[in-house]
Coordinates of C-alpha atoms in Angstrom, one line a residue:
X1 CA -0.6 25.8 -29.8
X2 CA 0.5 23.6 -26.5
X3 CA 1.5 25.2 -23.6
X4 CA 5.2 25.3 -22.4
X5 CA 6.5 26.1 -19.0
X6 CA 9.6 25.9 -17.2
X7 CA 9.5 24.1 -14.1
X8 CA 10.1 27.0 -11.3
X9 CA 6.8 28.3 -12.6
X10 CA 5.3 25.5 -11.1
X11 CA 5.5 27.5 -7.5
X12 CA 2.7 29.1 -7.9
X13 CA 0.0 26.0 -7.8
X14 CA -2.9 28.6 -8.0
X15 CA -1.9 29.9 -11.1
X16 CA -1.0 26.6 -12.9
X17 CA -4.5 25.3 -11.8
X18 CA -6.4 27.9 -13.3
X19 CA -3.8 28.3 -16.2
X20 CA -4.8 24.1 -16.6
X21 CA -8.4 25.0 -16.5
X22 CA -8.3 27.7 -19.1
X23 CA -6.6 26.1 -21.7
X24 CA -8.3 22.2 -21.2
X25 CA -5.9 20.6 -22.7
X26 CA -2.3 19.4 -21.7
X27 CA 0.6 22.1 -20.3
X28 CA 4.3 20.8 -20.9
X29 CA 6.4 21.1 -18.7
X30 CA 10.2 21.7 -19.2
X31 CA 13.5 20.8 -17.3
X32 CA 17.2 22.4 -18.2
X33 CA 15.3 23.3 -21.5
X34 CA 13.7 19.6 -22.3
X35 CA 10.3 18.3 -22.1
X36 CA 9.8 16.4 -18.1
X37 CA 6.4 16.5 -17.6
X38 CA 2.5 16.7 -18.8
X39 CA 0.2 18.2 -16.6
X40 CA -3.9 19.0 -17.1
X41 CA -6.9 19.4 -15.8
X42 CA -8.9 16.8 -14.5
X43 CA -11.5 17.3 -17.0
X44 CA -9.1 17.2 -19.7
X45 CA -7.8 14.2 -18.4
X46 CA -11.1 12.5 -18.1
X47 CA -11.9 13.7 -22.0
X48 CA -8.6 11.7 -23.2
X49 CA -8.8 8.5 -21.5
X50 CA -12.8 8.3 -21.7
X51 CA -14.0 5.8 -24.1
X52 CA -16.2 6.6 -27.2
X53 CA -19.7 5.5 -26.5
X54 CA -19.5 2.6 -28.3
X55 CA -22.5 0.5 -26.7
X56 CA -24.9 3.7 -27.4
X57 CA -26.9 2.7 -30.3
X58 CA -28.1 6.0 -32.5
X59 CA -32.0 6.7 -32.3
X60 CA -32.0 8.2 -36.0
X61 CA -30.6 6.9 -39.4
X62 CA -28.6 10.0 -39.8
X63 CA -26.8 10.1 -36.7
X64 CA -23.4 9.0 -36.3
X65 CA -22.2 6.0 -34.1
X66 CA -19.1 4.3 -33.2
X67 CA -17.9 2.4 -35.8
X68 CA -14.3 1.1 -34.6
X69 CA -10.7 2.7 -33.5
X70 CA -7.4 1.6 -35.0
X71 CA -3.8 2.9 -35.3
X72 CA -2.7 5.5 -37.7
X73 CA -1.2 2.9 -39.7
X74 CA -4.2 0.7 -40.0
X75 CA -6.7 4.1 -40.3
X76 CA -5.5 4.9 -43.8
X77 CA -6.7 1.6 -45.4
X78 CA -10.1 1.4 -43.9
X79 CA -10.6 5.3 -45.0
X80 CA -9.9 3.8 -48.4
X81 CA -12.4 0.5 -48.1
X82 CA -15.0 2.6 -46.4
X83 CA -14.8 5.1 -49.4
X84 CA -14.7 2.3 -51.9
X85 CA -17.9 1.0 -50.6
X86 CA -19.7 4.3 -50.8
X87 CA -19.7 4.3 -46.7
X88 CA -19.8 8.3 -44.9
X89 CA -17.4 8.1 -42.1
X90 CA -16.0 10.4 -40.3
X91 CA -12.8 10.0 -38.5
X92 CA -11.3 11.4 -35.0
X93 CA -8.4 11.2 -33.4
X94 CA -7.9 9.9 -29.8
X95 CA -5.6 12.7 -28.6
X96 CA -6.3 16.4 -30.3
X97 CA -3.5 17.7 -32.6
X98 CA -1.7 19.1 -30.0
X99 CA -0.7 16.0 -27.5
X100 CA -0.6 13.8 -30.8
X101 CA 2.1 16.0 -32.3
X102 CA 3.9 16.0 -28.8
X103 CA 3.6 12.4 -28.0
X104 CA 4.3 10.9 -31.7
X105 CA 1.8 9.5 -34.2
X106 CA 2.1 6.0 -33.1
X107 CA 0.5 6.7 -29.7
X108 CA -2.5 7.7 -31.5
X109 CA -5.3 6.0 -32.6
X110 CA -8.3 7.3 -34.7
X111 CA -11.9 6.7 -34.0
X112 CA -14.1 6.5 -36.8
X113 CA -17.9 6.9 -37.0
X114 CA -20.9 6.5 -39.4
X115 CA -23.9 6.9 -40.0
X116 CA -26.7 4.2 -38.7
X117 CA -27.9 3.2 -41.8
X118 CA -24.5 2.2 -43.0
X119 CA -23.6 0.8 -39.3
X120 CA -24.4 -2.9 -40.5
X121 CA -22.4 -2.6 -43.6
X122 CA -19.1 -0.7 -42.2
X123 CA -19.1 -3.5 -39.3
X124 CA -18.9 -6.2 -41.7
X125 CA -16.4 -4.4 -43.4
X126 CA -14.3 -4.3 -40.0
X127 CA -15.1 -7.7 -39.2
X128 CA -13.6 -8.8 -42.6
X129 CA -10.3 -6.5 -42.3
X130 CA -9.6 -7.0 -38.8
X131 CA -10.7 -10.8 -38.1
X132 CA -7.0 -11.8 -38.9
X133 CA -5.4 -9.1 -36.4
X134 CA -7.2 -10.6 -33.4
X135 CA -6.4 -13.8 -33.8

């Protein structure tokens, strides 16, 4: 469950630090009763706007690597070509359940990953949905 705090609590900088620390993930803050700010720790940060290790190619068949990230709206169909095509994915959102439900679902996107065996395959299969999107 996020964190809310009113603003005056935001005195004691001590306490919010190690408040930020503990939790490592996003406190709200609120203003007259409504949401004004976002604050975290460093690390936290760092975790959010980090990019999957996309370039990092996976020493075993079994182990996962970065297949792609899309929107919520484009996630649900490639779940559904990716299954079709007997491909093991697994997906992960870009923000955690908490800051996703705060922020809205279309700030999202969802990172999806696969095995290296199936790496070749499931690009194609990007390749072929996408090609039209980046044009």
């Amino acid at each position: 469950m996020p964190k809310i705090i009113p603003i005056t609590d935001l005195r004691n900088t001590t306490k919010i630090s190690e408040l930020c620390h503990a939790k490592n993930e996003p406190i709200f803050i609120t203003k007259n009763g409504y949401s004004d700010l976002v604050i975290m720790s460093m690390e936290a940060y760092e975790a959010l706007t980090e990019p999957p290790e996309a370039e990092r190619p996976a020493k075993t068949p079994g182990e996962m690597c970065f297949l792609t990230e899309q929107s919520p709206i484009w996630a649900g169909m490639l779940a559904d070509v990716l299954r079709q095509h007997g491909i093991p994915f697994v997906q992960e959102s870009s923000l955690g359940a908490g800051l996703a439900i705060k922020t809205g679902g279309l700030t999202e996107s969802i990172r999806y990953f696969v095995p290296t065996a199936y790496l070749a395959a499931a690009q194609s299969l990007v390749e072929e949905l996408f090609a039209k999107e980046a044009e």
